[in-house]
mmCIF file of C-alpha atoms in Angstrom:
data_model
loop_
_atom_site.group_PDB
_atom_site.id
_atom_site.type_symbol
_atom_site.label_atom_id
_atom_site.label_comp_id
_atom_site.label_asym_id
_atom_site.label_seq_id
_atom_site.Cartn_x
_atom_site.Cartn_y
_atom_site.Cartn_z
ATOM 1 C CA MET A 685 74.952 91.925 171.524
ATOM 2 C CA PRO A 686 77.163 90.386 168.858
ATOM 3 C CA ALA A 687 75.681 87.403 167.053
ATOM 4 C CA SER A 688 76.811 83.951 168.092
ATOM 5 C CA PRO A 689 78.985 82.104 165.565
ATOM 6 C CA SER A 690 76.093 79.842 164.545
ATOM 7 C CA THR A 691 73.745 82.836 164.074
ATOM 8 C CA ALA A 692 76.374 84.688 162.055
ATOM 9 C CA ARG A 693 76.854 81.655 159.822
ATOM 10 C CA ALA A 694 73.093 81.394 159.266
ATOM 11 C CA ILE A 695 72.873 85.093 158.385
ATOM 12 C CA ASN A 696 75.781 84.831 155.959
ATOM 13 C CA ASP A 697 74.343 81.705 154.342
ATOM 14 C CA ARG A 698 70.975 83.352 153.875
ATOM 15 C CA LEU A 699 72.598 86.463 152.394
ATOM 16 C CA ALA A 700 74.545 84.358 149.886
ATOM 17 C CA LEU A 701 71.442 82.376 148.906
ATOM 18 C CA ARG A 702 69.452 85.560 148.360
ATOM 19 C CA LEU A 703 72.170 86.877 146.063
ATOM 20 C CA LEU A 704 72.207 83.629 144.106
ATOM 21 C CA GLN A 705 68.418 83.800 143.826
ATOM 22 C CA ARG A 706 68.543 87.345 142.502
ATOM 23 C CA GLU A 707 71.715 87.332 140.418
ATOM 24 C CA GLY A 708 72.024 83.732 139.279
ATOM 25 C CA PRO A 709 75.333 81.800 139.429
ATOM 26 C CA LEU A 710 78.261 83.685 141.018
ATOM 27 C CA THR A 711 81.920 83.020 141.740
ATOM 28 C CA ALA A 712 83.302 83.076 145.266
ATOM 29 C CA GLY A 713 84.994 86.355 144.379
ATOM 30 C CA GLN A 714 81.702 87.879 143.270
ATOM 31 C CA LEU A 715 80.028 86.681 146.458
ATOM 32 C CA LYS A 716 82.845 88.302 148.444
ATOM 33 C CA GLN A 717 82.356 91.581 146.603
ATOM 34 C CA LEU A 718 78.556 91.595 146.915
ATOM 35 C CA THR A 719 78.388 90.494 150.555
ATOM 36 C CA GLY A 720 81.386 92.395 151.899
ATOM 37 C CA LEU A 721 82.496 89.251 153.719
ATOM 38 C CA SER A 722 86.106 88.125 153.969
ATOM 39 C CA ARG A 723 87.522 85.558 151.564
ATOM 40 C CA PRO A 724 87.807 82.820 154.254
ATOM 41 C CA THR A 725 84.213 83.448 155.381
ATOM 42 C CA VAL A 726 82.938 83.158 151.809
ATOM 43 C CA ALA A 727 84.975 79.982 151.272
ATOM 44 C CA ASP A 728 83.445 78.491 154.433
ATOM 45 C CA LEU A 729 79.865 79.320 153.439
ATOM 46 C CA VAL A 730 80.357 77.982 149.910
ATOM 47 C CA GLU A 731 81.669 74.710 151.356
ATOM 48 C CA ARG A 732 78.825 74.595 153.894
ATOM 49 C CA LEU A 733 76.052 75.272 151.356
ATOM 50 C CA THR A 734 77.550 72.796 148.898
ATOM 51 C CA ALA A 735 77.720 70.076 151.551
ATOM 52 C CA SER A 736 74.089 70.736 152.499
ATOM 53 C CA GLY A 737 72.979 70.242 148.882
ATOM 54 C CA LEU A 738 71.694 73.798 148.424
ATOM 55 C CA ILE A 739 74.279 75.018 145.900
ATOM 56 C CA GLU A 740 76.602 73.359 143.396
ATOM 57 C CA MET A 741 79.294 74.283 140.924
ATOM 58 C CA VAL A 742 77.554 74.990 137.603
ATOM 59 C CA GLY A 743 80.483 76.076 135.420
ATOM 60 C CA GLU A 744 83.281 78.618 135.174
ATOM 61 C CA SER A 745 83.140 82.359 134.729
ATOM 62 C CA GLY A 746 85.041 82.571 131.444
ATOM 63 C CA GLU A 747 87.433 80.897 129.106
ATOM 64 C CA GLN A 748 90.265 83.194 130.169
ATOM 65 C CA ARG A 749 90.012 82.183 133.818
ATOM 66 C CA ARG A 750 90.606 78.717 135.204
ATOM 67 C CA GLY A 751 90.895 77.196 138.625
ATOM 68 C CA PRO A 752 89.055 77.599 141.941
ATOM 69 C CA ASN A 753 88.587 81.361 141.616
ATOM 70 C CA ALA A 754 86.656 80.976 138.372
ATOM 71 C CA ARG A 755 84.133 78.406 139.600
ATOM 72 C CA LEU A 756 80.512 79.483 139.315
ATOM 73 C CA TYR A 757 78.152 78.391 142.059
ATOM 74 C CA GLY A 758 74.381 78.259 141.685
ATOM 75 C CA ILE A 759 71.325 76.986 143.521
ATOM 76 C CA VAL A 760 70.656 73.275 143.019
ATOM 77 C CA GLY A 761 67.682 73.324 140.656
ATOM 78 C CA ASP A 762 66.464 69.764 141.165
ATOM 79 C CA ARG A 763 66.230 70.231 144.929
ATOM 80 C CA ALA A 764 62.519 70.913 144.306
ATOM 81 C CA TYR A 765 60.026 71.084 141.441
ATOM 82 C CA LEU A 766 57.277 73.647 141.063
ATOM 83 C CA ALA A 767 54.100 74.064 139.042
ATOM 84 C CA ALA A 768 52.211 77.188 137.978
ATOM 85 C CA LEU A 769 48.602 77.178 136.790
ATOM 86 C CA ASP A 770 46.651 79.831 134.923
ATOM 87 C CA VAL A 771 42.966 78.964 135.341
ATOM 88 C CA ARG A 772 40.647 80.725 132.920
ATOM 89 C CA LEU A 773 36.937 80.406 132.227
ATOM 90 C CA GLU A 774 37.646 78.389 129.098
ATOM 91 C CA GLY A 775 40.654 76.307 130.073
ATOM 92 C CA VAL A 776 43.848 75.774 132.061
ATOM 93 C CA SER A 777 47.532 76.300 131.280
ATOM 94 C CA VAL A 778 50.334 74.819 133.357
ATOM 95 C CA LEU A 779 54.102 74.866 133.451
ATOM 96 C CA VAL A 780 56.508 72.911 135.600
ATOM 97 C CA SER A 781 59.954 74.191 136.568
ATOM 98 C CA ASP A 782 62.848 73.399 138.830
ATOM 99 C CA LEU A 783 63.741 75.439 141.897
ATOM 100 C CA VAL A 784 65.617 78.111 139.938
ATOM 101 C CA GLY A 785 62.736 78.640 137.517
ATOM 102 C CA ARG A 786 63.956 76.671 134.507
ATOM 103 C CA VAL A 787 60.792 75.635 132.677
ATOM 104 C CA LEU A 788 60.816 71.878 132.061
ATOM 105 C CA ALA A 789 57.313 71.286 130.687
ATOM 106 C CA GLU A 790 54.342 73.341 129.489
ATOM 107 C CA ALA A 791 50.826 72.294 128.529
ATOM 108 C CA SER A 792 47.291 73.612 128.233
ATOM 109 C CA VAL A 793 43.830 72.175 127.765
ATOM 110 C CA PRO A 794 40.494 73.760 126.827
ATOM 111 C CA ILE A 795 37.708 72.945 129.258
ATOM 112 C CA ASP A 796 34.059 72.838 128.297
ATOM 113 C CA GLY A 797 32.088 74.160 131.247
ATOM 114 C CA GLY A 798 29.079 72.240 130.013
ATOM 115 C CA SER A 799 30.799 68.924 130.623
ATOM 116 C CA GLY A 800 30.162 69.119 134.361
ATOM 117 C CA THR A 801 32.258 69.963 137.409
ATOM 118 C CA GLY A 802 33.766 66.504 137.905
ATOM 119 C CA PRO A 803 35.050 65.987 134.347
ATOM 120 C CA ALA A 804 36.358 69.572 134.199
ATOM 121 C CA VAL A 805 38.326 69.133 137.420
ATOM 122 C CA GLU A 806 39.696 65.772 136.261
ATOM 123 C CA GLN A 807 40.930 67.339 133.014
ATOM 124 C CA ALA A 808 42.761 70.082 134.897
ATOM 125 C CA VAL A 809 44.349 67.827 137.529
ATOM 126 C CA ALA A 810 45.380 65.270 134.905
ATOM 127 C CA LEU A 811 47.057 68.073 132.960
ATOM 128 C CA VAL A 812 49.181 68.947 136.004
ATOM 129 C CA GLU A 813 50.125 65.311 136.545
ATOM 130 C CA ARG A 814 51.089 64.822 132.889
ATOM 131 C CA ALA A 815 53.213 67.970 132.856
ATOM 132 C CA ALA A 816 55.000 66.908 136.049
ATOM 133 C CA LYS A 817 55.717 63.480 134.565
ATOM 134 C CA GLU A 818 57.045 65.041 131.360
ATOM 135 C CA ALA A 819 59.324 67.272 133.446
ATOM 136 C CA GLY A 820 60.662 64.283 135.357
ATOM 137 C CA ALA A 821 59.273 65.611 138.633
ATOM 138 C CA GLU A 822 58.251 62.762 140.897
ATOM 139 C CA HIS A 823 57.090 65.233 143.537
ATOM 140 C CA LEU A 824 55.917 68.846 143.269
ATOM 141 C CA HIS A 825 57.047 70.956 146.220
ATOM 142 C CA THR A 826 54.740 73.916 145.499
ATOM 143 C CA VAL A 827 51.880 74.593 143.096
ATOM 144 C CA CYS A 828 50.619 78.152 142.610
ATOM 145 C CA VAL A 829 47.164 78.540 141.066
ATOM 146 C CA GLY A 830 46.215 81.823 139.440
ATOM 147 C CA ALA A 831 42.448 82.194 139.085
ATOM 148 C CA PRO A 832 39.852 84.917 138.584
ATOM 149 C CA GLY A 833 37.747 85.846 141.590
ATOM 150 C CA LEU A 834 38.331 86.715 145.226
ATOM 151 C CA ILE A 835 40.844 84.954 147.461
ATOM 152 C CA ASP A 836 39.878 84.907 151.132
ATOM 153 C CA PRO A 837 42.849 86.527 152.925
ATOM 154 C CA ALA A 838 42.103 84.585 156.125
ATOM 155 C CA THR A 839 42.080 81.112 154.566
ATOM 156 C CA GLY A 840 43.856 81.616 151.223
ATOM 157 C CA GLU A 841 40.976 79.851 149.491
ATOM 158 C CA LEU A 842 39.077 80.869 146.369
ATOM 159 C CA ARG A 843 35.724 82.308 147.429
ATOM 160 C CA ASP A 844 32.428 81.212 145.922
ATOM 161 C CA THR A 845 31.898 84.061 143.476
ATOM 162 C CA THR A 846 28.845 84.442 141.289
ATOM 163 C CA GLY A 847 29.618 84.081 137.594
ATOM 164 C CA LEU A 848 32.619 81.774 137.936
ATOM 165 C CA PRO A 849 32.306 78.053 137.121
ATOM 166 C CA ALA A 850 31.988 75.652 140.042
ATOM 167 C CA TRP A 851 34.986 73.628 138.862
ATOM 168 C CA HIS A 852 37.340 76.503 139.745
ATOM 169 C CA ARG A 853 36.771 76.071 143.491
ATOM 170 C CA ARG A 854 36.643 72.291 143.259
ATOM 171 C CA LEU A 855 39.978 72.257 141.445
ATOM 172 C CA VAL A 856 41.863 73.555 144.470
ATOM 173 C CA ALA A 857 40.353 70.880 146.721
ATOM 174 C CA ALA A 858 41.165 68.205 144.127
ATOM 175 C CA LEU A 859 44.792 69.322 143.970
ATOM 176 C CA HIS A 860 45.034 68.987 147.748
ATOM 177 C CA GLU A 861 43.573 65.481 147.507
ATOM 178 C CA ARG A 862 45.750 64.250 144.618
ATOM 179 C CA LEU A 863 48.927 66.002 145.785
ATOM 180 C CA PRO A 864 48.712 65.624 149.578
ATOM 181 C CA ASP A 865 52.370 66.456 150.253
ATOM 182 C CA THR A 866 52.432 69.491 147.964
ATOM 183 C CA ARG A 867 52.029 73.066 149.101
ATOM 184 C CA ILE A 868 49.086 74.605 147.169
ATOM 185 C CA VAL A 869 48.935 78.396 146.898
ATOM 186 C CA VAL A 870 45.978 80.240 145.336
ATOM 187 C CA GLU A 871 46.196 83.850 144.158
ATOM 188 C CA ASN A 872 44.062 86.193 142.089
ATOM 189 C CA GLU A 873 45.215 86.222 138.472
ATOM 190 C CA THR A 874 45.529 90.010 138.282
ATOM 191 C CA ASN A 875 47.686 90.110 141.400
ATOM 192 C CA LEU A 876 50.006 87.514 139.869
ATOM 193 C CA ALA A 877 50.206 89.523 136.657
ATOM 194 C CA ALA A 878 51.249 92.579 138.652
ATOM 195 C CA LEU A 879 54.003 90.639 140.442
ATOM 196 C CA ALA A 880 55.329 89.447 137.086
ATOM 197 C CA GLU A 881 55.242 92.925 135.557
ATOM 198 C CA GLN A 882 57.107 94.268 138.587
ATOM 199 C CA ARG A 883 59.777 91.568 138.437
ATOM 200 C CA ASP A 884 60.209 91.201 134.680
ATOM 201 C CA GLY A 885 58.000 93.696 132.870
ATOM 202 C CA ALA A 886 56.604 97.193 132.602
ATOM 203 C CA ALA A 887 56.854 98.038 136.338
ATOM 204 C CA HIS A 888 60.383 96.748 136.927
ATOM 205 C CA ASP A 889 61.446 100.154 138.244
ATOM 206 C CA ARG A 890 58.384 100.810 140.422
ATOM 207 C CA ASP A 891 57.568 99.844 144.009
ATOM 208 C CA THR A 892 54.196 101.634 143.838
ATOM 209 C CA PHE A 893 51.869 101.135 140.873
ATOM 210 C CA VAL A 894 48.509 99.743 139.783
ATOM 211 C CA LEU A 895 48.017 97.171 137.051
ATOM 212 C CA LEU A 896 44.710 97.474 135.207
ATOM 213 C CA TRP A 897 43.823 94.069 133.742
ATOM 214 C CA LEU A 898 42.046 94.367 130.390
ATOM 215 C CA GLY A 899 40.643 91.102 129.125
ATOM 216 C CA MET A 900 37.402 89.157 129.169
ATOM 217 C CA GLY A 901 36.842 90.772 132.551
ATOM 218 C CA ILE A 902 38.244 93.849 134.256
ATOM 219 C CA GLY A 903 40.326 93.969 137.396
ATOM 220 C CA ALA A 904 43.190 95.809 139.039
ATOM 221 C CA ALA A 905 46.126 94.887 141.237
ATOM 222 C CA VAL A 906 47.452 97.367 143.770
ATOM 223 C CA VAL A 907 51.125 97.421 144.753
ATOM 224 C CA LEU A 908 52.031 100.069 147.340
ATOM 225 C CA ASP A 909 55.535 100.525 148.758
ATOM 226 C CA GLY A 910 56.582 97.204 147.276
ATOM 227 C CA ALA A 911 53.741 95.189 148.846
ATOM 228 C CA LEU A 912 50.717 93.691 147.124
ATOM 229 C CA ARG A 913 47.549 95.018 148.794
ATOM 230 C CA ARG A 914 44.605 92.627 148.789
ATOM 231 C CA GLY A 915 42.102 94.489 150.970
ATOM 232 C CA ALA A 916 40.107 93.340 154.008
ATOM 233 C CA SER A 917 38.144 90.703 152.076
ATOM 234 C CA GLY A 918 40.573 90.093 149.225
ATOM 235 C CA GLY A 919 38.636 92.379 146.895
ATOM 236 C CA ALA A 920 41.004 95.302 146.417
ATOM 237 C CA GLY A 921 41.023 96.149 142.717
ATOM 238 C CA GLU A 922 37.570 94.814 141.741
ATOM 239 C CA LEU A 923 37.361 97.673 139.276
ATOM 240 C CA GLY A 924 34.754 96.000 137.099
ATOM 241 C CA PHE A 925 32.154 96.980 139.711
ATOM 242 C CA LEU A 926 33.182 100.645 139.709
ATOM 243 C CA PRO A 927 30.155 102.862 138.882
ATOM 244 C CA VAL A 928 31.085 105.113 135.966
ATOM 245 C CA PRO A 929 29.201 107.420 133.595
ATOM 246 C CA GLY A 930 28.232 106.120 130.188
ATOM 247 C CA THR A 931 26.614 102.826 131.251
ATOM 248 C CA ARG A 932 22.957 101.812 131.180
ATOM 249 C CA GLY A 933 22.458 101.411 134.905
ATOM 250 C CA LEU A 934 24.505 100.524 137.975
ATOM 251 C CA PRO A 935 26.323 97.377 139.044
ATOM 252 C CA SER A 936 24.890 95.152 141.753
ATOM 253 C CA SER A 937 26.478 93.019 144.443
ATOM 254 C CA THR A 938 26.264 89.998 142.133
ATOM 255 C CA ASP A 939 26.676 91.526 138.668
ATOM 256 C CA CYS A 940 29.228 94.030 137.367
ATOM 257 C CA GLU A 941 27.069 94.946 134.360
ATOM 258 C CA GLY A 942 26.570 98.685 134.622
ATOM 259 C CA GLY A 943 30.019 99.140 136.123
ATOM 260 C CA PHE A 944 33.361 99.835 134.473
ATOM 261 C CA HIS A 945 33.231 96.300 133.059
ATOM 262 C CA SER A 946 30.403 97.409 130.763
ATOM 263 C CA LEU A 947 32.727 99.956 129.144
ATOM 264 C CA ALA A 948 36.069 98.170 129.090
ATOM 265 C CA GLY A 949 35.462 94.396 129.128
ATOM 266 C CA ALA A 950 36.218 92.394 125.986
ATOM 267 C CA GLY A 951 32.587 92.354 124.876
ATOM 268 C CA ALA A 952 32.308 96.110 125.250
ATOM 269 C CA VAL A 953 35.546 96.648 123.310
ATOM 270 C CA LEU A 954 34.254 94.558 120.408
ATOM 271 C CA GLU A 955 30.949 96.436 120.381
ATOM 272 C CA LEU A 956 32.809 99.750 120.369
ATOM 273 C CA ALA A 957 34.898 98.507 117.435
ATOM 274 C CA ARG A 958 31.722 97.786 115.468
ATOM 275 C CA GLU A 959 30.323 101.225 116.267
ATOM 276 C CA CYS A 960 33.544 102.859 115.047
ATOM 277 C CA GLY A 961 33.636 100.826 111.843
ATOM 278 C CA VAL A 962 36.801 98.847 112.548
ATOM 279 C CA LEU A 963 35.041 95.508 112.952
ATOM 280 C CA GLY A 964 32.647 93.974 110.477
ATOM 281 C CA ALA A 965 29.846 91.558 111.244
ATOM 282 C CA GLU A 966 32.151 88.558 110.741
ATOM 283 C CA GLY A 967 34.718 89.836 113.248
ATOM 284 C CA VAL A 968 38.398 88.883 113.228
ATOM 285 C CA GLU A 969 39.579 85.300 113.024
ATOM 286 C CA GLY A 970 41.285 83.939 116.128
ATOM 287 C CA GLY A 971 41.718 87.206 117.954
ATOM 288 C CA GLY A 972 38.855 88.767 119.827
ATOM 289 C CA ALA A 973 39.247 92.150 121.498
ATOM 290 C CA ALA A 974 43.046 92.021 121.696
ATOM 291 C CA GLU A 975 43.383 91.371 117.967
ATOM 292 C CA VAL A 976 40.953 94.177 117.107
ATOM 293 C CA VAL A 977 43.011 96.593 119.218
ATOM 294 C CA ARG A 978 46.255 95.323 117.677
ATOM 295 C CA ARG A 979 44.940 95.917 114.165
ATOM 296 C CA ALA A 980 43.683 99.360 115.097
ATOM 297 C CA VAL A 981 47.140 100.264 116.414
ATOM 298 C CA ALA A 982 48.613 99.112 113.099
ATOM 299 C CA GLY A 983 45.976 101.225 111.367
ATOM 300 C CA VAL A 984 47.276 104.443 112.919
ATOM 301 C CA GLY A 985 50.881 103.575 112.089
ATOM 302 C CA GLY A 986 51.673 102.159 115.499
ATOM 303 C CA GLY A 987 53.043 98.792 114.412
ATOM 304 C CA GLU A 988 52.215 95.616 112.578
ATOM 305 C CA SER A 989 49.444 93.273 113.592
ATOM 306 C CA GLY A 990 51.650 90.263 112.958
ATOM 307 C CA VAL A 991 48.629 88.005 112.467
ATOM 308 C CA GLY A 992 47.552 86.626 109.131
ATOM 309 C CA GLY A 993 44.273 85.135 108.010
ATOM 310 C CA ASP A 994 41.125 86.384 106.364
ATOM 311 C CA VAL A 995 39.320 89.219 108.108
ATOM 312 C CA ALA A 996 36.248 91.308 107.437
ATOM 313 C CA ASP A 997 36.573 94.263 105.089
ATOM 314 C CA ALA A 998 36.125 96.701 107.956
ATOM 315 C CA SER A 999 39.053 95.133 109.802
ATOM 316 C CA ASP A 1000 41.206 95.370 106.686
ATOM 317 C CA ARG A 1001 40.437 99.080 106.485
ATOM 318 C CA ALA A 1002 41.341 99.503 110.148
ATOM 319 C CA SER A 1003 44.756 97.943 109.486
ATOM 320 C CA ALA A 1004 45.518 100.342 106.650
ATOM 321 C CA PRO A 1005 47.949 103.172 107.543
ATOM 322 C CA ASN A 1006 46.334 106.422 108.731
ATOM 323 C CA SER A 1007 42.917 104.820 109.120
ATOM 324 C CA PRO A 1008 40.375 107.368 110.460
ATOM 325 C CA SER A 1009 38.178 104.600 111.837
ATOM 326 C CA ALA A 1010 41.106 103.071 113.743
ATOM 327 C CA ALA A 1011 42.013 106.439 115.255
ATOM 328 C CA ARG A 1012 38.384 107.049 116.190
ATOM 329 C CA PHE A 1013 38.174 103.642 117.871
ATOM 330 C CA LEU A 1014 41.388 104.064 119.872
ATOM 331 C CA ASP A 1015 40.359 107.555 120.979
ATOM 332 C CA ALA A 1016 36.966 106.282 122.144
ATOM 333 C CA LEU A 1017 38.566 103.330 123.936
ATOM 334 C CA ALA A 1018 41.041 105.668 125.658
ATOM 335 C CA ASP A 1019 38.120 107.853 126.776
ATOM 336 C CA ARG A 1020 36.575 104.830 128.454
ATOM 337 C CA LEU A 1021 39.761 103.511 130.034
ATOM 338 C CA ALA A 1022 40.572 106.954 131.390
ATOM 339 C CA LEU A 1023 37.461 106.802 133.601
ATOM 340 C CA GLY A 1024 38.809 103.789 135.461
ATOM 341 C CA VAL A 1025 42.398 104.993 135.515
ATOM 342 C CA ALA A 1026 41.430 108.448 136.808
ATOM 343 C CA SER A 1027 39.466 106.855 139.660
ATOM 344 C CA VAL A 1028 42.468 104.739 140.638
ATOM 345 C CA VAL A 1029 44.791 107.738 140.480
ATOM 346 C CA ALA A 1030 42.484 109.892 142.612
ATOM 347 C CA LEU A 1031 42.142 107.218 145.312
ATOM 348 C CA LEU A 1032 45.650 105.741 145.453
ATOM 349 C CA ASP A 1033 48.052 108.186 143.782
ATOM 350 C CA PRO A 1034 50.125 105.259 142.447
ATOM 351 C CA GLY A 1035 52.252 107.382 140.115
ATOM 352 C CA CYS A 1036 52.095 104.660 137.471
ATOM 353 C CA VAL A 1037 49.322 102.591 135.889
ATOM 354 C CA VAL A 1038 50.129 99.581 133.716
ATOM 355 C CA LEU A 1039 47.550 98.610 131.088
ATOM 356 C CA GLY A 1040 47.782 94.851 131.445
ATOM 357 C CA GLY A 1041 46.279 91.733 129.961
ATOM 358 C CA GLU A 1042 46.130 90.868 126.281
ATOM 359 C CA VAL A 1043 44.277 94.090 125.397
ATOM 360 C CA GLY A 1044 46.734 96.312 127.267
ATOM 361 C CA GLN A 1045 49.675 94.647 125.562
ATOM 362 C CA ALA A 1046 47.970 94.895 122.160
ATOM 363 C CA GLY A 1047 47.321 98.611 122.644
ATOM 364 C CA GLY A 1048 50.993 99.249 123.333
ATOM 365 C CA ASP A 1049 52.340 102.761 123.581
ATOM 366 C CA VAL A 1050 49.710 104.027 121.136
ATOM 367 C CA LEU A 1051 46.841 103.323 123.530
ATOM 368 C CA ALA A 1052 48.843 104.132 126.678
ATOM 369 C CA VAL A 1053 49.759 107.589 125.371
ATOM 370 C CA ARG A 1054 46.133 108.334 124.575
ATOM 371 C CA VAL A 1055 45.032 107.342 128.074
ATOM 372 C CA ALA A 1056 47.867 109.349 129.664
ATOM 373 C CA GLU A 1057 46.852 112.476 127.751
ATOM 374 C CA ARG A 1058 43.353 112.220 129.195
ATOM 375 C CA ILE A 1059 44.609 111.631 132.737
ATOM 376 C CA VAL A 1060 46.656 114.826 132.571
ATOM 377 C CA ARG A 1061 43.454 116.726 131.861
ATOM 378 C CA MET A 1062 41.373 114.845 134.448
ATOM 379 C CA SER A 1063 43.669 114.623 137.476
ATOM 380 C CA PRO A 1064 46.023 116.976 139.324
ATOM 381 C CA LEU A 1065 48.116 113.981 140.381
ATOM 382 C CA PRO A 1066 50.958 112.857 138.093
ATOM 383 C CA ALA A 1067 50.576 109.339 136.773
ATOM 384 C CA GLY A 1068 52.455 107.617 134.006
ATOM 385 C CA VAL A 1069 50.578 105.087 131.890
ATOM 386 C CA ARG A 1070 52.487 102.141 130.456
ATOM 387 C CA PRO A 1071 51.507 99.140 128.345
ATOM 388 C CA SER A 1072 52.049 95.632 129.606
ATOM 389 C CA VAL A 1073 55.217 93.891 128.464
ATOM 390 C CA LEU A 1074 54.024 90.391 129.342
ATOM 391 C CA GLY A 1075 50.333 90.560 128.404
ATOM 392 C CA GLY A 1076 48.344 87.388 129.046
ATOM 393 C CA ALA A 1077 51.526 85.434 129.840
ATOM 394 C CA ALA A 1078 51.962 87.507 133.003
ATOM 395 C CA VAL A 1079 49.601 85.325 135.068
ATOM 396 C CA LEU A 1080 51.567 82.132 134.485
ATOM 397 C CA ARG A 1081 54.847 83.956 135.015
ATOM 398 C CA GLY A 1082 53.581 85.486 138.266
ATOM 399 C CA ALA A 1083 52.374 82.096 139.480
ATOM 400 C CA LEU A 1084 55.797 80.580 138.812
ATOM 401 C CA LEU A 1085 57.580 83.410 140.628
ATOM 402 C CA THR A 1086 55.240 83.027 143.603
ATOM 403 C CA ALA A 1087 55.820 79.278 143.765
ATOM 404 C CA GLN A 1088 59.565 79.780 143.411
ATOM 405 C CA ASP A 1089 59.783 82.431 146.144
ATOM 406 C CA GLY A 1090 57.699 80.326 148.520
ATOM 407 C CA ALA A 1091 59.662 77.134 147.937
ATOM 408 C CA GLN A 1092 63.043 78.824 148.222
ATOM 409 C CA GLY A 1093 61.936 80.643 151.358
ATOM 410 C CA GLU A 1094 60.943 77.365 152.987
ATOM 411 C CA LEU A 1095 63.962 75.368 151.858
ATOM 412 C CA PHE A 1096 66.463 78.104 152.675
ATOM 413 C CA GLY A 1097 64.828 79.174 155.948
#
């Protein structure tokens, strides 16, 4: 049956809003071209959406064109304000944006876990409130929290996971209490990173891929046929617990030591760097595992570290061109990463694996190529290996995109 006039109008409005979400501001002529609708129909929907306060004229398409046909229409940004949080073991970062994703305020605060759950939660919530005030947002429509650990798919809540600070779970409850009219969404940090890499980063051309998060901990996000797969209990991608050769034991239900984490976590990467002679006893100032990998890449002619400061003699040698110790370290690290990547490829056949997190970004193409060479030898299934484009910033970006999609979906529904 043909749609009723009111249903047809709703469908056309939704189509136009989706295009404005995806493309940004458009003229009526561009909307006509992209939707295939007639000029009068487009004129009606533009008038209707403008009157409803969903879109507004934001400029003109060019200096050479004037008049009604050149007017650019975009989504009304201050219709709603959003916040994104990246919750780490050592602190919290937040940004506040309008409905179209324009960032209006950013802030971060280190949190001392030894200060107690209450003070830690108060620091984090106060940070959100200060950022919202700085952005001029009297009310936050949606807040998306990216956190390590498992998210219960039935309730959407952060599960009580061994090894994570108690203030992480309490933070979500506190946000509900302090922001009672705000929609609070919680998502695993690695999943958010994958969404950001798919929208804006290394996986922009993929609807099936796996992101391997390389940081303090190890995790993976699985995207199959365009959909994020969380698993029955929210634990899909807990790759740190994967039993692999080369460890001193096996992981347990409460401890990933002995699993893939023991080979590829930040602590293991630093220890490997010491064994390969690219990291002295004093380490590297202000960098950790990502900075060691970045300097090793520079040491094999793969780019500049871009970070100054005094470093140990061993690290200086690793940054020198054609450094044997840097090459040895990157080869050994690729051997380790290939164990996790090969397991993912054998189980899921994703066709593409993104090395994410700060370490994956620091390794760049130099590390990704080394891992890919090993996968070719280990697996009959084709799988490209790519470095992260967004690195550690992917979590915050993914949280913002999730908040934005949710808010727009509700407001435009």
